[in-house]
Amino acid sequence: MASAPESRGTAVRSGRPAGAASSLQTLRLLESGPRGLTEAQAEERLVKHGENTVPGSHPVPWGLRLARAVGEPFTAVLLCLGLVSAVIASWGTACVIAVLVVVSAVLRAAGERRAERSVAALCAVLPQTATVRRRPAEGAAPVHRELPVDQLVPGDVVRLGAGDLVPADVRLLRASGLTVHQAVLSGESAPVPKHAVDTGCERPVGNGEFTGPGAPDSADPVPGAKGTADTGPGIGGATGPGAGDATEFSAPHLCFQGSSVASGSATAVVVATGAHTRFADAWATPPGRRRGTFDRSVRSVAWLLIRCMLLIPPVALLADAAVRGRGLETLPFAVTVAVGLTPEMLPVVVTAALARAAGGLARRRAVLVRRLHALGDLGAAGVLCTDKTGTLTQDRPVLECSLAPDGTPDARVAQWAALSAFWTLHLAELPVPDPLDEALLDATVEPDGPAGSGDGGGADLGGLWDWEGVAALPFDPVRRLSCAVLRPPHADGTPGPAAAPHAPEAAEAAAGGPGEYTAYGPGEYTVVVKGAAEEVLERCALDDERRAELHRRAALLAEDGLRLLAVGCARRRSRLGPYVPGDERGLTFLGFVGLRDALAPTAARALAGLARQGVAVKVLTGDHPGTAARVCRDLGLLDADGTPAADAPSQDAGATGTVRPGAPPGVVTGAVVDTLDDDRLAEVAARSTVFARCTPAQKARVVRALRTRSTTGFLGDGVNDLAALHAADIGLCPRTAAPVAREAADVVLGAKELTAIEDAVAAGRRCGGAIASYLRIVLSSNLGNVLAMLVAGVLLPFLPMLPAQVLVQNLCFDAAQLALAFDRPGTVEGRRRPAVLRPRALLGFVTGFGLLNAAADVATFAVLALAVRHGTGTDSAAAFHSGWFTENLLTQAMVMLLLRTGGSAAYARRPARPLLLAVAGLAAVGLLLPLSPLGAPLGMTPLPWVYYPMLALVLCVYGAALALARAAGERRAAGARPGRYGKGRKSDG
């Protein structure tokens, strides 16, 4: 038994059977027929070709997840320090470090695994089936069966109807009024007309329904010819922004897996399944993602600390040898000093803060963070790229204007168009309204009526609903028209649209439309036609000059981002036979109906929120430039002259102008992107807001260009977005996205709306603030302690602190610092700074405040000397150890409050309860441990009472110095920060 060819050459890619071949040739090449495959043939092909499923990524084993977490540079350094501690017999320190590494790795791996399971569960929510025509055996009659889509094989004949998902790559054998949503593949917002090219236009019979082929076979349509997807008509024949340029998805006789049927019906043959489809081909070799900003910043801080830690032991050894003449016997002390500089809780705090924020987003907004560090990248984001459809708009049109032929508002044009839509739908054999018809019908029953109608609306149609539909010619992609034949409610004397005279001059006089009423004679009906402007105008009785003028007006309206329908009418005599497309000639032109994409209700508020957070929104779409510009103007992303809105963040506040030939102001087209080199594209992308008619490769180029200046996120949901998702620092997609898009995304949103991203950015900023607080506090304290320890080690005849005391102090520090992961960093209204850790800024901060901490420690040494001198029977070494231990914990408690993000008056916000409890506990341990029975085993002793007043004075001076230094630093940062987010911005680090 022969089977279908298995190479890609038999499928869409080569274009042989699905392209240049006719339907019959395609069936022969696939060794199938109009009656479908037999069950035996289908089973054989299923074994040969495999199931019709898209290959997905395999679950990452736990071992590999843990290895990745441990392989982070800072975690690896901690492991090395733990090994060194074990070598020098510092078992307590080694155990603490080992526990911290394990806890951090498990938290990170568990959080990412939980998110991955949730994403995988989305794929199994809705099992899909397809209607397939198969034969039980050779010679048997074919039957239609509902089969799971994974059982389809090349050569299967399938039926498609409105609302169906296209289950595989198919070649149309027959179609009636078929339009397909393929935004998931091409980014085109409007449904794309499709038809079987070798059957031509089916002819209407009876009351206007279509049956059977009605034209001879033809070769593939020439791009740009009428009826092809290259002409630019949208659904319902709308002219203007509506269809894509000629691409691999524009072939009118091919439908691709991942798209869905918007209207009409079709019979098609499967030409490619599973891994051979265009849908799967986009995921075949996904590019590796580069590390995000958060990963890079944490790594840069880690390497800075590594260099400092490698520098400290030799400095300590040389200083001790020069002053005390000691040699390698001080190596354990030098290693202890290096360990003291290490913020060993960093991996745990980072992971805990991110996991806590990710869990909160999952509970509140159903946002799944698949890669924990992506939340940190969102906190650092300065640019968000998004498509238009479904994010800024609702993917449905609404009536914008109803215009008479002279351009003045006239609601009656929309009313007649709605009446035609109603009866076309009512008389159709399978009533499936397209979105334009739904928008017209919705507008005629709303009390406010169509925008720009000027008369208060279309609720009262002046008795038009009393008209009765007689016949209808539904919309089809070749004619790009629909037609309804209407009978007036009375045989005589009923007012209606003016009859279209035979003379063009008389038609011009009657071009005012339904405002000029004449009586209907017995048996007279009215034909109302609506559709693409160029098609309707061709059928109207107009002279060339008037027709050209109306074409120009239609072009201007289309450039303004409207989908345009033209409406015409004619009077016809009743008949016994069917109405045919020839009755759509000699029309009186009634006017234009303009529709626009309905804006998402939360889009404007979310865009304002993102702007307040310093996130510049860029729109990357495959849609028409006029449509994209219109939406962005309506939402305030663009001013009327096409420049970015004054309050919108920009990467280059000083730049003006852009490159926009052939597009509305403020819009850069994909054709322009191809003409720019990478450096020039980075400049243009930084100051532009809208990129239209972009291919997937062009979207990815724009994203890479934006990444050179700022951390960039990309929100997409289709196969055509995969390249850009991989190119961005953060890939985002909604739950309803294509499975391959969900696999590529770092963050999966509960709904495709920007408010969820606004919340996620805010959560990322809070995480960034908490991590920055931890680093500032820990490194400043550790650096001060290290400097003080080096001074004490050189000047004192005994160790400044015993190993057991160092271990207890570090444990207290670590337990208290973990509370920083649960803090609520404060913000300032209008504060527009992404949370980016920058090593240089952090180093300057830590150096300054570390020296203050060291000064407080040295002052404490002097206080201890005075206290011990006035004490009686006090062991000087034990007293020194106890006094410094107490001072260290108290100063640590102070800096946790004063150096946290939001700890100053300018960023005032009450610390979170866990942080307050941690600070109180840390201070209590510092004051009470030397006095408790546990103090003696640790080498501590009660301190003389005179020490405490002097220590309080030192702490007061230290606290005042911290507050003054922080206020001065914030004033300096505020003076250096530009008014708009751009170059020279300061980080939260």
XYZ file of C-alpha atoms in Angstrom, residues 224-452:
229
model
C -1.596 41.900 -5.421
C -4.431 40.588 -7.582
C -7.979 41.092 -6.406
C -9.123 38.594 -3.888
C -5.692 37.611 -2.642
C -4.415 38.393 0.798
C -1.939 40.832 -0.711
C -4.575 43.403 -1.540
C -5.040 44.378 2.053
C -8.751 43.800 2.639
C -9.777 43.000 6.143
C -12.632 40.890 7.255
C -15.909 41.688 5.597
C -14.131 43.339 2.725
C -12.961 46.314 4.757
C -10.444 48.509 3.028
C -7.391 49.943 4.700
C -5.334 48.520 7.523
C -6.371 44.971 7.582
C -4.125 42.459 5.940
C -0.473 41.797 5.784
C 2.053 42.244 3.076
C 2.937 39.266 0.904
C 4.514 36.709 3.252
C 4.701 32.962 3.507
C 1.338 33.090 5.307
C -0.427 35.206 2.667
C -1.135 32.371 0.207
C -4.945 32.428 -0.026
C -5.319 28.659 -0.432
C -3.142 27.615 2.540
C -4.107 27.536 6.211
C -1.588 26.832 8.934
C -1.654 25.021 12.237
C -2.174 27.448 15.116
C -4.580 29.714 13.224
C -8.353 29.671 13.731
C -11.405 30.096 11.515
C -13.116 33.460 11.992
C -16.010 32.926 9.590
C -17.159 30.693 6.759
C -16.467 27.045 6.154
C -14.065 24.936 4.136
C -12.926 21.480 3.170
C -9.163 20.955 3.130
C -6.505 18.288 2.831
C -3.743 17.936 5.425
C -0.313 18.489 3.876
C 1.907 18.580 6.978
C 1.565 17.430 10.588
C 3.520 17.491 13.829
C 7.122 18.573 13.582
C 6.770 19.273 9.837
C 4.258 22.119 10.225
C 5.204 25.763 9.958
C 3.997 26.166 13.533
C 6.483 23.585 14.805
C 9.236 24.731 12.472
C 9.490 28.019 14.354
C 10.370 26.065 17.513
C 12.698 23.531 15.902
C 15.938 25.294 16.827
C 15.224 27.900 19.513
C 18.177 30.222 20.066
C 19.768 30.297 23.497
C 18.791 33.220 25.670
C 21.495 35.499 26.916
C 21.731 36.238 30.611
C 19.401 38.945 31.811
C 20.308 42.171 33.552
C 19.616 40.765 36.997
C 21.927 37.785 36.446
C 24.615 40.017 35.020
C 24.410 42.538 37.858
C 24.506 39.858 40.573
C 27.444 38.227 38.824
C 29.314 41.520 38.551
C 28.798 42.196 42.272
C 29.911 38.636 43.046
C 33.127 39.008 41.059
C 33.832 42.336 42.769
C 33.527 40.636 46.152
C 35.659 37.732 44.968
C 38.481 40.115 44.068
C 38.217 41.794 47.467
C 38.218 38.452 49.294
C 41.295 37.293 47.400
C 43.049 40.544 48.319
C 42.342 40.510 52.076
C 44.321 37.388 53.230
C 47.694 38.504 51.806
C 47.149 42.031 53.153
C 46.383 40.635 56.622
C 49.426 38.335 56.528
C 51.780 41.105 55.383
C 50.481 43.584 57.975
C 50.811 41.084 60.818
C 54.277 40.033 59.693
C 55.427 43.652 59.445
C 54.113 44.685 62.879
C 54.243 41.479 64.956
C 56.732 39.439 63.007
C 54.354 36.488 62.801
C 54.148 34.243 59.768
C 51.745 31.566 58.474
C 50.404 30.837 61.964
C 48.041 33.784 61.365
C 46.597 32.194 58.188
C 43.389 31.004 59.961
C 42.837 34.560 61.178
C 43.368 35.932 57.633
C 40.887 33.428 56.200
C 38.395 34.323 58.924
C 38.712 37.977 57.963
C 38.032 37.119 54.293
C 35.014 35.039 55.277
C 33.808 37.958 57.375
C 33.542 40.132 54.258
C 31.376 37.571 52.472
C 27.594 38.199 52.434
C 26.951 34.487 52.750
C 23.187 34.981 52.946
C 23.051 36.625 49.504
C 21.884 33.508 47.598
C 19.246 32.753 50.247
C 17.991 36.348 50.455
C 17.858 36.712 46.653
C 16.014 33.432 46.190
C 13.656 34.000 49.115
C 12.761 37.531 47.979
C 12.119 36.431 44.402
C 10.209 33.294 45.423
C 8.028 35.279 47.844
C 7.222 37.884 45.183
C 6.567 35.204 42.550
C 4.213 33.374 44.910
C 2.320 36.589 45.609
C 1.909 37.295 41.889
C 0.651 33.756 41.298
C -1.971 34.112 44.041
C -3.116 37.656 43.258
C -2.797 37.899 39.481
C -2.313 34.278 38.291
C 1.131 35.275 37.000
C 3.545 32.332 36.723
C 7.247 33.171 36.956
C 9.004 30.292 35.231
C 12.513 31.677 35.782
C 12.854 33.326 39.196
C 15.591 35.732 38.156
C 13.271 37.032 35.427
C 11.380 38.843 38.190
C 14.595 40.664 39.029
C 14.955 41.534 35.349
C 11.427 42.977 35.380
C 12.434 45.167 38.289
C 15.345 46.433 36.203
C 13.273 46.872 33.030
C 13.319 50.242 31.324
C 11.569 49.186 28.100
C 8.589 46.922 27.444
C 7.855 45.859 23.877
C 4.372 44.585 23.135
C 2.190 43.800 20.208
C -1.069 45.661 19.652
C -3.770 43.054 19.239
C -5.225 41.759 22.472
C -2.929 43.885 24.622
C -3.697 47.482 23.746
C -6.886 46.505 21.919
C -9.610 43.915 22.427
C -9.227 42.273 19.011
C -12.707 43.423 17.984
C -13.756 46.462 15.937
C -16.143 49.200 17.048
C -17.941 51.779 14.950
C -16.004 55.038 14.819
C -17.773 57.125 12.177
C -20.575 57.069 9.639
C -19.983 59.504 6.781
C -21.985 60.763 3.821
C -20.254 60.967 0.409
C -19.178 64.565 1.122
C -17.478 63.504 4.389
C -20.079 64.912 6.775
C -21.395 62.726 9.609
C -24.510 60.782 8.672
C -25.702 57.978 10.963
C -28.059 56.595 8.303
C -25.139 55.132 6.325
C -24.253 52.880 9.267
C -27.925 52.072 9.744
C -28.325 50.767 6.204
C -25.067 48.840 6.526
C -26.335 47.259 9.767
C -29.638 46.331 8.146
C -27.758 44.648 5.309
C -25.591 42.770 7.825
C -28.653 41.641 9.774
C -30.448 40.139 6.776
C -27.290 38.664 5.282
C -26.751 36.862 8.565
C -30.419 35.892 8.911
C -30.688 34.397 5.419
C -27.382 32.536 5.501
C -27.496 28.764 5.743
C -24.844 28.829 8.498
C -25.299 32.167 10.322
C -21.805 33.177 11.419
C -21.407 36.969 11.819
C -17.987 38.411 11.241
C -16.627 41.039 13.684
C -17.458 43.955 11.387
C -21.108 42.884 11.144
C -21.243 42.476 14.912
C -19.807 45.979 15.379
C -22.427 47.443 13.024
C -25.279 45.646 14.747
C -24.026 46.610 18.215
C -23.759 50.266 17.218
C -27.331 50.475 15.925
C -28.825 49.447 19.256
C -26.611 51.558 21.515
C -28.250 54.775 22.723
C -25.246 56.913 21.835
C -25.023 55.553 18.299
C -21.968 55.654 16.065
C -19.200 58.090 16.827
C -19.388 61.136 14.661
